[in-house]
Each structure stands twice: as structure tokens, then as C-alpha cells.
Coordinates of N, CA and C in Angstrom, one line a residue:
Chain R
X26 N 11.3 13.3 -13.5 CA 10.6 12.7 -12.4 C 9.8 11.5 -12.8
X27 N 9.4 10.6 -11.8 CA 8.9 9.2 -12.1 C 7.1 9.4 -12.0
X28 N 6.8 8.8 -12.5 CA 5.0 9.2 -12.9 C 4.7 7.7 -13.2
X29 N 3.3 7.7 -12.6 CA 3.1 6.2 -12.7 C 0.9 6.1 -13.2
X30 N 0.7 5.7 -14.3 CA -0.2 5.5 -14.6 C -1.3 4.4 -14.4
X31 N -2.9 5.0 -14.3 CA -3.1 3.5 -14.2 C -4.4 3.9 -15.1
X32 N -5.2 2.8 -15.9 CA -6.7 2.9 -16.4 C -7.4 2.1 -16.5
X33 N -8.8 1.7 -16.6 CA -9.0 2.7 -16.6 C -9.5 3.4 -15.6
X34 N -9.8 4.5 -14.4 CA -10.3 5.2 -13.8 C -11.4 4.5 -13.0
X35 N -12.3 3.8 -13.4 CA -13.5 3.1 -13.2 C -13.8 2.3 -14.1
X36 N -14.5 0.9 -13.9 CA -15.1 0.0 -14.5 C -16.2 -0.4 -13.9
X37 N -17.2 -0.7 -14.5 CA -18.4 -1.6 -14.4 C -18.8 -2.8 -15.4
X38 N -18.3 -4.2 -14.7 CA -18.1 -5.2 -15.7 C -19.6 -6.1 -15.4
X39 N -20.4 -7.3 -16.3 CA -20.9 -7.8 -15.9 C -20.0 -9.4 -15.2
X40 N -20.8 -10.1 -14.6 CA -20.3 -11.6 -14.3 C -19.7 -11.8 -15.1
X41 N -18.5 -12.4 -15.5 CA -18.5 -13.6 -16.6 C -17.7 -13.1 -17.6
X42 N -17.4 -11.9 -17.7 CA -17.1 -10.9 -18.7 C -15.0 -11.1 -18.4
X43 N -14.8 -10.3 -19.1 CA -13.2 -10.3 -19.1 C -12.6 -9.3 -18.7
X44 N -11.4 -8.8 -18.0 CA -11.0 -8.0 -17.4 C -9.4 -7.7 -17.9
X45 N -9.1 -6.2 -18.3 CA -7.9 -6.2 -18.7 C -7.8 -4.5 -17.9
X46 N -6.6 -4.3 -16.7 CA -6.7 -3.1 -16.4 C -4.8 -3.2 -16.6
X47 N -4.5 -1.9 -16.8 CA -3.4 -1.5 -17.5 C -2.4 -0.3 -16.4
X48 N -1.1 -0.5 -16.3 CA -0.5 -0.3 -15.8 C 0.6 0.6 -15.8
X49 N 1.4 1.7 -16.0 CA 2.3 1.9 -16.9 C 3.3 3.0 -15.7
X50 N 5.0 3.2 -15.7 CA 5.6 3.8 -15.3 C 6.7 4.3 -15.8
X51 N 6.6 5.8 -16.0 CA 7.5 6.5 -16.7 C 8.5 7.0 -15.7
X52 N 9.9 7.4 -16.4 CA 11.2 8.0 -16.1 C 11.7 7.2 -14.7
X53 N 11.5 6.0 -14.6 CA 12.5 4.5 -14.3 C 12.7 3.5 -15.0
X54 N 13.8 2.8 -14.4 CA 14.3 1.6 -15.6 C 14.3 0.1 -14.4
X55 N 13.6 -0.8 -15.0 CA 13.4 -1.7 -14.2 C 13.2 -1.8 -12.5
X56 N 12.1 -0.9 -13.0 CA 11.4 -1.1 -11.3 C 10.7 -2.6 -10.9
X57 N 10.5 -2.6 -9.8 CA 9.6 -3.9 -9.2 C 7.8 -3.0 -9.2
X58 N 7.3 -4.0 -9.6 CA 6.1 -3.4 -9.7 C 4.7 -4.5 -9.1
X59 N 4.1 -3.7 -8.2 CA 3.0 -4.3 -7.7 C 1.5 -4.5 -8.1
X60 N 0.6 -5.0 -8.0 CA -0.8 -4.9 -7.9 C -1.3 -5.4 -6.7
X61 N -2.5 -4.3 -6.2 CA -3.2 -4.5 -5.5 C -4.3 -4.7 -5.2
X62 N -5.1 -5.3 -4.2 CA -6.1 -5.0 -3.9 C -7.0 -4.7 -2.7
X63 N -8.0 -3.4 -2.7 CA -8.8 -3.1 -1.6 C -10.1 -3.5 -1.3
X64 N -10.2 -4.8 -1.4 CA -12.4 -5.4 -0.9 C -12.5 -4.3 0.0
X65 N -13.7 -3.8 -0.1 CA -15.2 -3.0 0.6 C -14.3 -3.6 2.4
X66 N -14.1 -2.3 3.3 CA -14.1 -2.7 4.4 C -12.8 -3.3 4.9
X67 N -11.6 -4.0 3.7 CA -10.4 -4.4 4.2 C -9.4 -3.7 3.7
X68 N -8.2 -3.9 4.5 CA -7.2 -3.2 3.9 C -6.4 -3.4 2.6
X69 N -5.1 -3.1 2.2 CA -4.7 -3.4 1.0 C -4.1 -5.0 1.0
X70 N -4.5 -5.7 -0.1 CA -3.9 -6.7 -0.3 C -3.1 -7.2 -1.6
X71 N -2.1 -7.4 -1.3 CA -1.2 -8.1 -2.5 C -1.3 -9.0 -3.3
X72 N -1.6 -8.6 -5.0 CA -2.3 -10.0 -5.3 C -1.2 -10.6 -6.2
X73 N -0.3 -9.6 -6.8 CA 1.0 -10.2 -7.8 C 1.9 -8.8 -7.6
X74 N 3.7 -9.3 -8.1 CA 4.6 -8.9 -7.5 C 5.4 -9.0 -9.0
X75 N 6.6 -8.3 -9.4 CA 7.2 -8.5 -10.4 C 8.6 -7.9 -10.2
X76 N 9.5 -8.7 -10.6 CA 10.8 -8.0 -10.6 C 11.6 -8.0 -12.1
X77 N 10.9 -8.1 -13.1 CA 11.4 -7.7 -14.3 C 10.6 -8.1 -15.4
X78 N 10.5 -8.2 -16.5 CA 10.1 -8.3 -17.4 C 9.2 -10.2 -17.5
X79 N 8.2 -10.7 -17.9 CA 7.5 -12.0 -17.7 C 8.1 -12.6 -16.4
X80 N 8.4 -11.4 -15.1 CA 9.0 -12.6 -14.0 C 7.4 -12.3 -13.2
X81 N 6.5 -12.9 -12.5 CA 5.9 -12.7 -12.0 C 5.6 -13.5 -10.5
X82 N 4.7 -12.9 -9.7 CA 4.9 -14.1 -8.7 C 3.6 -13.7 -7.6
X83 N 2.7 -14.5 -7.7 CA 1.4 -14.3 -7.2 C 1.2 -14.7 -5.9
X84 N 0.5 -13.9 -5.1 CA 0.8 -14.0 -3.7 C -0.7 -14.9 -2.8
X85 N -1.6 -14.9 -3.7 CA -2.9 -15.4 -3.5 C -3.9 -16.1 -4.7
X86 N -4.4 -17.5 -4.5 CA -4.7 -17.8 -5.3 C -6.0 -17.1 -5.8
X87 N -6.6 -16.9 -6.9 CA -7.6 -15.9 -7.3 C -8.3 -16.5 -8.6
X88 N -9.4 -15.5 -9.5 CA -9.5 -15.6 -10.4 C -9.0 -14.2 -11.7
X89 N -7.2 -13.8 -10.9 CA -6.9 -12.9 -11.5 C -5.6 -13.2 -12.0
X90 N -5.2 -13.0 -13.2 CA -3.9 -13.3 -13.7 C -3.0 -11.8 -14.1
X91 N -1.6 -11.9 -13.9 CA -0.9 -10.7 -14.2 C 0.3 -10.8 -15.4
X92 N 0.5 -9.9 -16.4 CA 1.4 -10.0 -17.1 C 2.5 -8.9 -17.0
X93 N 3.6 -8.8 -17.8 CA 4.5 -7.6 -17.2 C 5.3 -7.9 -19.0
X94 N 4.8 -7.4 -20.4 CA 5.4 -7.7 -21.6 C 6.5 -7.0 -21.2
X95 N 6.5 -5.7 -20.9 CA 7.7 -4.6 -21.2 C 8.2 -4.1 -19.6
X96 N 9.4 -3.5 -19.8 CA 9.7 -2.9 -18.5 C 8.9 -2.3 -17.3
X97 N 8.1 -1.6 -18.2 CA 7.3 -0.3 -17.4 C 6.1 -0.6 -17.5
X98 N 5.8 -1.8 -17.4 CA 4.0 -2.3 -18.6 C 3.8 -3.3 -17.6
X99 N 2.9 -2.7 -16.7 CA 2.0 -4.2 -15.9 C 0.4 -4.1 -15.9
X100 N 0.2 -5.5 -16.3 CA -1.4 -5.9 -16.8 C -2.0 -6.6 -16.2
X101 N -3.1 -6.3 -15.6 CA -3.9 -7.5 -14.5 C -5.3 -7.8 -15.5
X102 N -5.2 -8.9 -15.4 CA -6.0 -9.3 -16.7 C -7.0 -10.6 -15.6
X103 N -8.4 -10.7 -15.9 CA -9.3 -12.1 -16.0 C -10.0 -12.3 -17.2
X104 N -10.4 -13.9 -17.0 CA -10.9 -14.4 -18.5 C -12.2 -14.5 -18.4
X105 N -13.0 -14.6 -16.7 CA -14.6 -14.4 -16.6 C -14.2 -13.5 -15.1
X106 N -14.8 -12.5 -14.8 CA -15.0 -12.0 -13.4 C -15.9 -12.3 -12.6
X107 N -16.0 -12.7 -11.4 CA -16.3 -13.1 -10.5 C -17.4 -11.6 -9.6
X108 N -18.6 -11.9 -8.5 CA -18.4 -10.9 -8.1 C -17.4 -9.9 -7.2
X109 N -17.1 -11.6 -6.7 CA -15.8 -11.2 -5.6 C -14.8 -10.3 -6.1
X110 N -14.8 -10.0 -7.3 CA -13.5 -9.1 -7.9 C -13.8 -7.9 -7.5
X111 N -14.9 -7.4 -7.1 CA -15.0 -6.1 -7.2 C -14.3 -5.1 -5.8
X112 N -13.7 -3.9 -6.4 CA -13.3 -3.6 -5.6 C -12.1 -2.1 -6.0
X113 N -11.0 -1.6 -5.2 CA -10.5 -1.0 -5.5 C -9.4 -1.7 -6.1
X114 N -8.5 -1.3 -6.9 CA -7.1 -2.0 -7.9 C -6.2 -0.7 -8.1
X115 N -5.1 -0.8 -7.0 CA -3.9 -0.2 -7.0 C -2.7 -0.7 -7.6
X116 N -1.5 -0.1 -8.8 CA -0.5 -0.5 -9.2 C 0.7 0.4 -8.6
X117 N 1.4 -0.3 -7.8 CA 2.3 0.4 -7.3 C 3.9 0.3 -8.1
X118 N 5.2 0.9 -7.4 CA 6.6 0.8 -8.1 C 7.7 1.1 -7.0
X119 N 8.6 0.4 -6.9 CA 9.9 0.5 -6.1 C 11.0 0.0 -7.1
X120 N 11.8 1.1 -6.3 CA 13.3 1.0 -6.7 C 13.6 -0.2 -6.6
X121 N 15.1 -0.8 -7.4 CA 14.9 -1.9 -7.0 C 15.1 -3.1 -5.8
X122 N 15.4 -2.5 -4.8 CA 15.0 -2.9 -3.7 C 13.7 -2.9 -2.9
X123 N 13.5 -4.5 -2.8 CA 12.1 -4.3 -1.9 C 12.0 -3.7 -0.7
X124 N 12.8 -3.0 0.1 CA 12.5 -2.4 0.8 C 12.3 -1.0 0.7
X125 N 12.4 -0.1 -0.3 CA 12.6 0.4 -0.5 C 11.0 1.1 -1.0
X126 N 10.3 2.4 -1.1 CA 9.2 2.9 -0.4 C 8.6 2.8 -1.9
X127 N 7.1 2.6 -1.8 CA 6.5 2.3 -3.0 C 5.9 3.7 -3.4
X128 N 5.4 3.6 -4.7 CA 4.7 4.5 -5.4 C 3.6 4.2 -5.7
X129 N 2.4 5.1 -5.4 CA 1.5 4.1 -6.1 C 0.6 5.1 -7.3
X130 N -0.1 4.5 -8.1 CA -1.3 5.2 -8.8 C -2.3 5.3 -8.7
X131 N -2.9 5.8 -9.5 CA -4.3 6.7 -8.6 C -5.4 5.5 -8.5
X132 N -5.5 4.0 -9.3 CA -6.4 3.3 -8.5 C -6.9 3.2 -9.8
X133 N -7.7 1.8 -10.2 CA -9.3 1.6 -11.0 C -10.3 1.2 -9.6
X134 N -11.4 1.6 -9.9 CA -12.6 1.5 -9.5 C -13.3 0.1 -10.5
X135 N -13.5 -1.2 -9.3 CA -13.7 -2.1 -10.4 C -14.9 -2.4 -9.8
X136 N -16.5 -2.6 -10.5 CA -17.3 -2.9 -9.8 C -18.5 -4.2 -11.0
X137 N -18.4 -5.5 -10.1 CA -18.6 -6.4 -10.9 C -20.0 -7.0 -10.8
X138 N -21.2 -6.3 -11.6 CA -22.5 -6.3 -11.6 C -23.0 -7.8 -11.7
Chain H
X30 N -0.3 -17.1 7.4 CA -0.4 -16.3 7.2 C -0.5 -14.9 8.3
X31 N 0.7 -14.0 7.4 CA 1.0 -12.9 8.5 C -0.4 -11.8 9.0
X32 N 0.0 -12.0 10.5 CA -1.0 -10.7 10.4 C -0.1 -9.4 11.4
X33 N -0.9 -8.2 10.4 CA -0.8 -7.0 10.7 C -1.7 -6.6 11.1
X34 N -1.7 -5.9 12.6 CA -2.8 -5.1 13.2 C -2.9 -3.7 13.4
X35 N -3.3 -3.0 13.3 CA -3.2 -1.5 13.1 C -4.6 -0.9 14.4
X36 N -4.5 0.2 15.2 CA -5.1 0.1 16.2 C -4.6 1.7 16.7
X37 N -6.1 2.8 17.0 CA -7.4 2.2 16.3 C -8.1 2.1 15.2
X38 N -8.8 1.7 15.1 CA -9.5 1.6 13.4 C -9.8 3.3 12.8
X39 N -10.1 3.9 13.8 CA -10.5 5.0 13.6 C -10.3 6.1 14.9
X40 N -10.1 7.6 14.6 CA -10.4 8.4 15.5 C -10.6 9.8 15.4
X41 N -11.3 10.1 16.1 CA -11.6 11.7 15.4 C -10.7 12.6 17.2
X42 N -10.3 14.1 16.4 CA -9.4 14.9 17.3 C -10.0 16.2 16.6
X43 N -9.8 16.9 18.0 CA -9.5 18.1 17.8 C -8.4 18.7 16.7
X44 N -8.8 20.2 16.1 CA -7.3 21.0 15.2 C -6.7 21.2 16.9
X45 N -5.4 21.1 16.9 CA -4.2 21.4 17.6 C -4.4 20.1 18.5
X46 N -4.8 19.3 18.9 CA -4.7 18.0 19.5 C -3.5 16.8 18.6
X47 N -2.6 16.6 20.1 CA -1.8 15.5 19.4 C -2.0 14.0 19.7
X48 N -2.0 12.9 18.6 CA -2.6 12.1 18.6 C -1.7 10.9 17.7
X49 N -1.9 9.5 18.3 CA -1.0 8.5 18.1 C -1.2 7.5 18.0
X50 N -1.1 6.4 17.2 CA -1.9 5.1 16.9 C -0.4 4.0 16.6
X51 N -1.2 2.9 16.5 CA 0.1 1.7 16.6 C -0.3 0.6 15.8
X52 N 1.0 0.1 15.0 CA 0.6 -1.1 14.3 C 1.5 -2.0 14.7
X53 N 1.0 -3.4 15.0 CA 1.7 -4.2 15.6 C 2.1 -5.5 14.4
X54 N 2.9 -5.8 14.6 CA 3.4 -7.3 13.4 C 4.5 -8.1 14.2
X55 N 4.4 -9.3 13.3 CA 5.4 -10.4 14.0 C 6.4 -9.7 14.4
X56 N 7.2 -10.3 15.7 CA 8.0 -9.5 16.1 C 9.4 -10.9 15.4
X57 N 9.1 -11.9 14.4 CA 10.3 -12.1 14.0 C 10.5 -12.0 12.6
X58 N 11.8 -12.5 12.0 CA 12.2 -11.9 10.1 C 11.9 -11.2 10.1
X59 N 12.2 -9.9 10.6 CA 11.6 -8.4 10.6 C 12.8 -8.4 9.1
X60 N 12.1 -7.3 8.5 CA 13.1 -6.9 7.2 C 13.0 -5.2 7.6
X61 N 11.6 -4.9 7.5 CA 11.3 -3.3 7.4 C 10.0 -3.2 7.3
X62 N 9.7 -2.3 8.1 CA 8.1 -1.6 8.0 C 8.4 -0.2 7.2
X63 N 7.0 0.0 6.4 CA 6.4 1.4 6.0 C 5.4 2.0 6.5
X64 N 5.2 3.1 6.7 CA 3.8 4.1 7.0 C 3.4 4.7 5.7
X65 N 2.4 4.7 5.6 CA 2.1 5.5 4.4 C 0.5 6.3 4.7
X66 N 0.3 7.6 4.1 CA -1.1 8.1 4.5 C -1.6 8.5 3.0
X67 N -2.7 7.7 3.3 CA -3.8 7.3 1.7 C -4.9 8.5 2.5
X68 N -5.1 9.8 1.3 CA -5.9 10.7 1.6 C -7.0 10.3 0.5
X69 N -8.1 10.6 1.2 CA -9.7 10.7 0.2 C -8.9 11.1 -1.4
X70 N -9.5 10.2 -2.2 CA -9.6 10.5 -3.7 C -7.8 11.0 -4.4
X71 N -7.5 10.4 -3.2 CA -5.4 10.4 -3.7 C -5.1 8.9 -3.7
X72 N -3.7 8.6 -4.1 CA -2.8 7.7 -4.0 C -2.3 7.6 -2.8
X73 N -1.8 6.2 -2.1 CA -1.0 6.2 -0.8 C 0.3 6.6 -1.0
X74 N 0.8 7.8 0.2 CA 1.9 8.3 0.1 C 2.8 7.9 0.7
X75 N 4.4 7.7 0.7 CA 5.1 7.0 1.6 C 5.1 8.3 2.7
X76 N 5.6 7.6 3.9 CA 5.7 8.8 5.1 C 7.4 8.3 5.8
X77 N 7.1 6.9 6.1 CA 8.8 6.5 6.5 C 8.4 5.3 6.1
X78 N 10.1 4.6 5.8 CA 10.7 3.3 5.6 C 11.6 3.2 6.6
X79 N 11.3 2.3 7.5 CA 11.7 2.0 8.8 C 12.7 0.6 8.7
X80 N 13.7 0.7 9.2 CA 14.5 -0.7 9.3 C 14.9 -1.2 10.3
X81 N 15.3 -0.5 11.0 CA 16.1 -0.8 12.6 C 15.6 -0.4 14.0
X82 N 15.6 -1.7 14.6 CA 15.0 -1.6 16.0 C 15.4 -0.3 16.8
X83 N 15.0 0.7 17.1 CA 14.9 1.9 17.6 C 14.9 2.8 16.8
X84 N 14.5 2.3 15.5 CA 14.6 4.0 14.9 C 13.3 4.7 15.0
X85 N 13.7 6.2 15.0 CA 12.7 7.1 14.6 C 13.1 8.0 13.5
X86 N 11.9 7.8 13.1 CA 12.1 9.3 12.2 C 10.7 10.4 12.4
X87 N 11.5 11.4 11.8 CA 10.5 12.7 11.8 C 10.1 13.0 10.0
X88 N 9.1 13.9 10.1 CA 8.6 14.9 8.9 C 7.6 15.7 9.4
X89 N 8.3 16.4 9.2 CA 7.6 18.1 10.1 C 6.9 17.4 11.9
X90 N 5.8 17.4 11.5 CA 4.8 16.9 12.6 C 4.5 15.9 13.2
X91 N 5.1 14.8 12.3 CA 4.4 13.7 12.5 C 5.9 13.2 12.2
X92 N 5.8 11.7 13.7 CA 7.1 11.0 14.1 C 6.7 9.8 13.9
X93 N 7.4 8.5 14.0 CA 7.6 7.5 14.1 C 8.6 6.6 14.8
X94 N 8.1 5.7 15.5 CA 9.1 4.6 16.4 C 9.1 3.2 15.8
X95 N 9.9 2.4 15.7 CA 9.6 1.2 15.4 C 10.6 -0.1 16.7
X96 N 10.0 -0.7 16.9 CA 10.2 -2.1 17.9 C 10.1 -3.3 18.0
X97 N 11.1 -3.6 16.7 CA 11.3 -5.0 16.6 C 11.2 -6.0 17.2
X98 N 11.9 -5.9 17.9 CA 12.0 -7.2 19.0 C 10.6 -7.2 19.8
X99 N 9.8 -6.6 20.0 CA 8.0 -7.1 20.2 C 7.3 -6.9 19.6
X100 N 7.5 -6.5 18.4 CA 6.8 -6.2 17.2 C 5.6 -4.4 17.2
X101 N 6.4 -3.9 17.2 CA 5.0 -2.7 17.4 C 5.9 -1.1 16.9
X102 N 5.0 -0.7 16.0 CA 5.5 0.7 15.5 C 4.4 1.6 15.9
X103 N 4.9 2.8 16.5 CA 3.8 3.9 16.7 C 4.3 5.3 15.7
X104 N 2.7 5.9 15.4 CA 3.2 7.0 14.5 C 2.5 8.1 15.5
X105 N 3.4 9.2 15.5 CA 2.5 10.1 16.6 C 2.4 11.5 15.3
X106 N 1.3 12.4 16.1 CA 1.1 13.4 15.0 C 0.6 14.4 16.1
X107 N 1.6 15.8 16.0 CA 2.0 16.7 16.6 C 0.9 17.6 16.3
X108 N 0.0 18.0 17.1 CA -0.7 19.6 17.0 C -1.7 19.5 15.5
X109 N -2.6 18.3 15.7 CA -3.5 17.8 14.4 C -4.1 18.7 13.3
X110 N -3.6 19.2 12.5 CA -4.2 20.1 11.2 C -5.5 19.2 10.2
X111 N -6.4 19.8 10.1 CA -7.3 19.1 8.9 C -7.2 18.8 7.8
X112 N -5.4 19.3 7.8 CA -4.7 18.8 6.4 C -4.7 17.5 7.2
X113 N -4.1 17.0 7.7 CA -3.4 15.4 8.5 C -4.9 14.2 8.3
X114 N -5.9 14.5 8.1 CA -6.8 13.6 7.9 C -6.7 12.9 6.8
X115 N -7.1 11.6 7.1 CA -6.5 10.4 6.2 C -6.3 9.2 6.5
X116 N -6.3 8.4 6.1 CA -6.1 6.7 6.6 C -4.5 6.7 6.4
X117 N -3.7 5.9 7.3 CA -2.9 5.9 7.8 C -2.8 4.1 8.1
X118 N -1.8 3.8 7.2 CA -1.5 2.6 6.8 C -0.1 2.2 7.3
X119 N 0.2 1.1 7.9 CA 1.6 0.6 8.1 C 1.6 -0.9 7.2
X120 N 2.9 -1.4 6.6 CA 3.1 -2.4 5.7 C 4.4 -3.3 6.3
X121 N 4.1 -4.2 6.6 CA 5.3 -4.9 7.1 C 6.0 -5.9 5.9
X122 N 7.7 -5.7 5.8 CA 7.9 -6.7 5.1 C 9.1 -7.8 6.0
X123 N 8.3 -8.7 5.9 CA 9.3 -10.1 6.6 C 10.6 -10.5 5.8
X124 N 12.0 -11.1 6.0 CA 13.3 -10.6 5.0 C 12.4 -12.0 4.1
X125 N 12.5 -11.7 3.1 CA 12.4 -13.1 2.0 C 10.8 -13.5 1.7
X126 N 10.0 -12.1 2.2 CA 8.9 -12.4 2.1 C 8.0 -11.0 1.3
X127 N 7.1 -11.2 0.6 CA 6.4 -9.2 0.3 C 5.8 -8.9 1.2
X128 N 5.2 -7.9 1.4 CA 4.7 -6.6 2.4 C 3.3 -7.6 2.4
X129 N 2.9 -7.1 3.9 CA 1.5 -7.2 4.0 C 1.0 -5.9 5.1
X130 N 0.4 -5.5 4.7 CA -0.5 -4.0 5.1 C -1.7 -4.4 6.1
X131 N -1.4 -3.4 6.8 CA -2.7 -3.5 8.0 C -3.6 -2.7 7.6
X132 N -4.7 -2.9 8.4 CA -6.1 -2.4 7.6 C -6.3 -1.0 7.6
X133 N -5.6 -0.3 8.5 CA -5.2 1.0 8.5 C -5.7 1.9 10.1
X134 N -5.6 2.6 10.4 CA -6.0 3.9 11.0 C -7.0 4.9 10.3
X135 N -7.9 5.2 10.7 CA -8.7 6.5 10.1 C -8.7 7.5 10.4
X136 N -7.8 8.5 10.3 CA -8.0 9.8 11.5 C -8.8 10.9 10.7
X137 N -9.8 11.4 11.3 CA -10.4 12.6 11.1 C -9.9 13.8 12.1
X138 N -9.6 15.1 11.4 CA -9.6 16.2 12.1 C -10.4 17.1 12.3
X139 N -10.8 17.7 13.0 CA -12.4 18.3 13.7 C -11.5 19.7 13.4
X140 N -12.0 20.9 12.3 CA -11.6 22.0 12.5 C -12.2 23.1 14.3

């Protein structure tokens, strides 16, 4: 069965600081893999999209960048955090059709002091 | 930029009360909507993947409609258990475009 990881659990970063949250999905082969995000009070928002390996494709401009080295490996990374970053951060996974129903993991808790 | 409306934000019910909420999206480049129900301190679950103008589907209790051509899906939920409490999310995807998610539904069940 397919299991999808995410860490860490919770963060509490200062301003300015750097951000590296990690992503991972076992027992599939080239899934499409998402990142999300939940601000305080909104719903979920799409911040980057991947359909393979270094393909990526960002749906909002931000101060957040995503990488994808390995099949099952997605990394949402910043180089200073903003406060605006703070928030909920979901990585989800679909077959590979985008229509097709997502998976998601259990969430970081990112909160930017 | 697309918008998804979800409606109402919130509602509280009776256990055994049935009860039913609507998310509305562009009614054109429809590709496919999702439902999914995000419980306290879980991950969002899929519930249906919806593609075609009149479909419904079922799982156990809880049904779904979708209506392309004016844009509006309803999820209904049969005889409310205080398991069923949860935010209640629909995700629309336009063909050639990613998903964008409405802000959700809140339902609480009143044992």
C-alpha cells in the first residue's frame, strides 16, 4: 500500500531564517506530487505541482521554492521566511492522472515568529 | 483567477438529521471536481471524483451531484452520525489547469 510522509510535524522559525520541509511517498512509481497551503481562516491553496523528477511548476508567486531530486522526494524549501509564511503545509500524491483523487499527509505546522 | 465557493461556511445538526451543502465553480473547462472530508488532527480524505454532468455517486451515507453546465455540486449526508463531523472541501479542476479548493464547509454533529 501507498504511504506518504511528511516532516517535520511542527516548526517554529524566526524572520529571515531558512526553511527546508520534506516530503516523501512510498510503494508508487512516478506519482504527481503536490504542495500546499492553509493561511489562518483560508482554504487550501496550491503553491507548486510536479509531474516527475526536476519538473516543477509554481502556481503563485511567493517567497517559497520547491524541488523534486528523486521520484518520491518533494522539498519545499525558502532562503529567508517571511511572516506571511506561516501556516499549515500539506504534501499531497496522484496517480498519474490529474484527475485522479489525491493523497495527502499529515501536514507541518509552520509558525514564523 | 478561479473562484470556488463552498456554502455554508459552517453548520451545526442534530445525530440523525440529514443535511446538505453546495460548492459552486465556473460552469466552463470543467475537467472534474473532488469532495474530500479533512477531520480535526487527520489528513484530507478523498470522498468522490466527479467527472460528468449528472453524475452521482454514493458511500454509505453520504451522496453527491455534480452540474456542470451551471456550475454547482451538492454533497448530501444521510441521518448525521458525530463520526460525519468535519470540514468538507470540494476542489475543482478546469481541463489544462490544477485544482483550486474552496474554503470548505464545517459541519459539526450535536450528539
Amino acid at each position: 500500500s501507498q504511504t506518504i510522509h511528511q516532516w517535520p510535524a511542527t516548526l517554529v522559525q524566526p524572520v529571515g531564517s531558512p526553511l527546508s520541509l520534506e516530503c516523501t511517498v512510498e510503494g508508487t512509481s512516478n506519482p504527481n506530487l503536490y504542495w500546499y497551503r492553509q493561511a489562518a481562516g483560508r482554504g487550501l491553496q496550491l503553491l507548486f505541482y510536479s509531474v516527475g523528477i526536476g519538473q516543477i511548476s509554481s502556481e503563485v508567486p511567493q517567497n517559497l521554492s520547491a524541488s523534486r531530486p528523486q521520484d518520491r522526494q518533494f522539498i519545499l524549501s525558502s532562503k529567508k521566511l517571511l511572516l506571511s509564511d506561516s501556516g499549515f503545509y500539506l504534501c499531497a500524491w496522484s496517480e498519474n492522472l490529474q484527475v485522479n483523487e489525491q493523497f495527502f499527509g499529515p501536514g507541518t505546522r509552520l509558525t514564523v515568529l | 483567477i478561479l473562484n470556488v465557493e463552498q456554502s455554508p461556511q459552517s453548520l451545526h445538526v442534530q445525530e440523525g438529521d440529514s443535511t446538505n451543502f453546495t460548492c459552486s465553480f465556473p460552469s466552463s473547462n470543467f475537467y472534474a471536481l473532488h469532495w474530500y472530508r479533512w477531520e480535526t488532527a487527520k489528513s484530507p480524505e478523498a470522498l468522490f471524483v466527479m467527472t460528468l454532468n449528472g453524475d452521482e455517486k454514493k458511500k454509505g451515507r453520504i451522496s453527491a451531484t455534480l452540474n456542470t453546465k451551471e456550475g454547482y455540486s451538492y454533497l448530501y449526508i444521510k441521518g448525521s452520525q458525530p463520526e460525519d463531523s468535519a470540514t468538507y472541501l470540494c476542489a475543482f479542476l478546469p481541463y489544462g489547469q490544477n485544482f483550486v479548493f474552496g474554503p470548505g464547509t464545517r459541519l459539526s454533529v450535536l450528539p
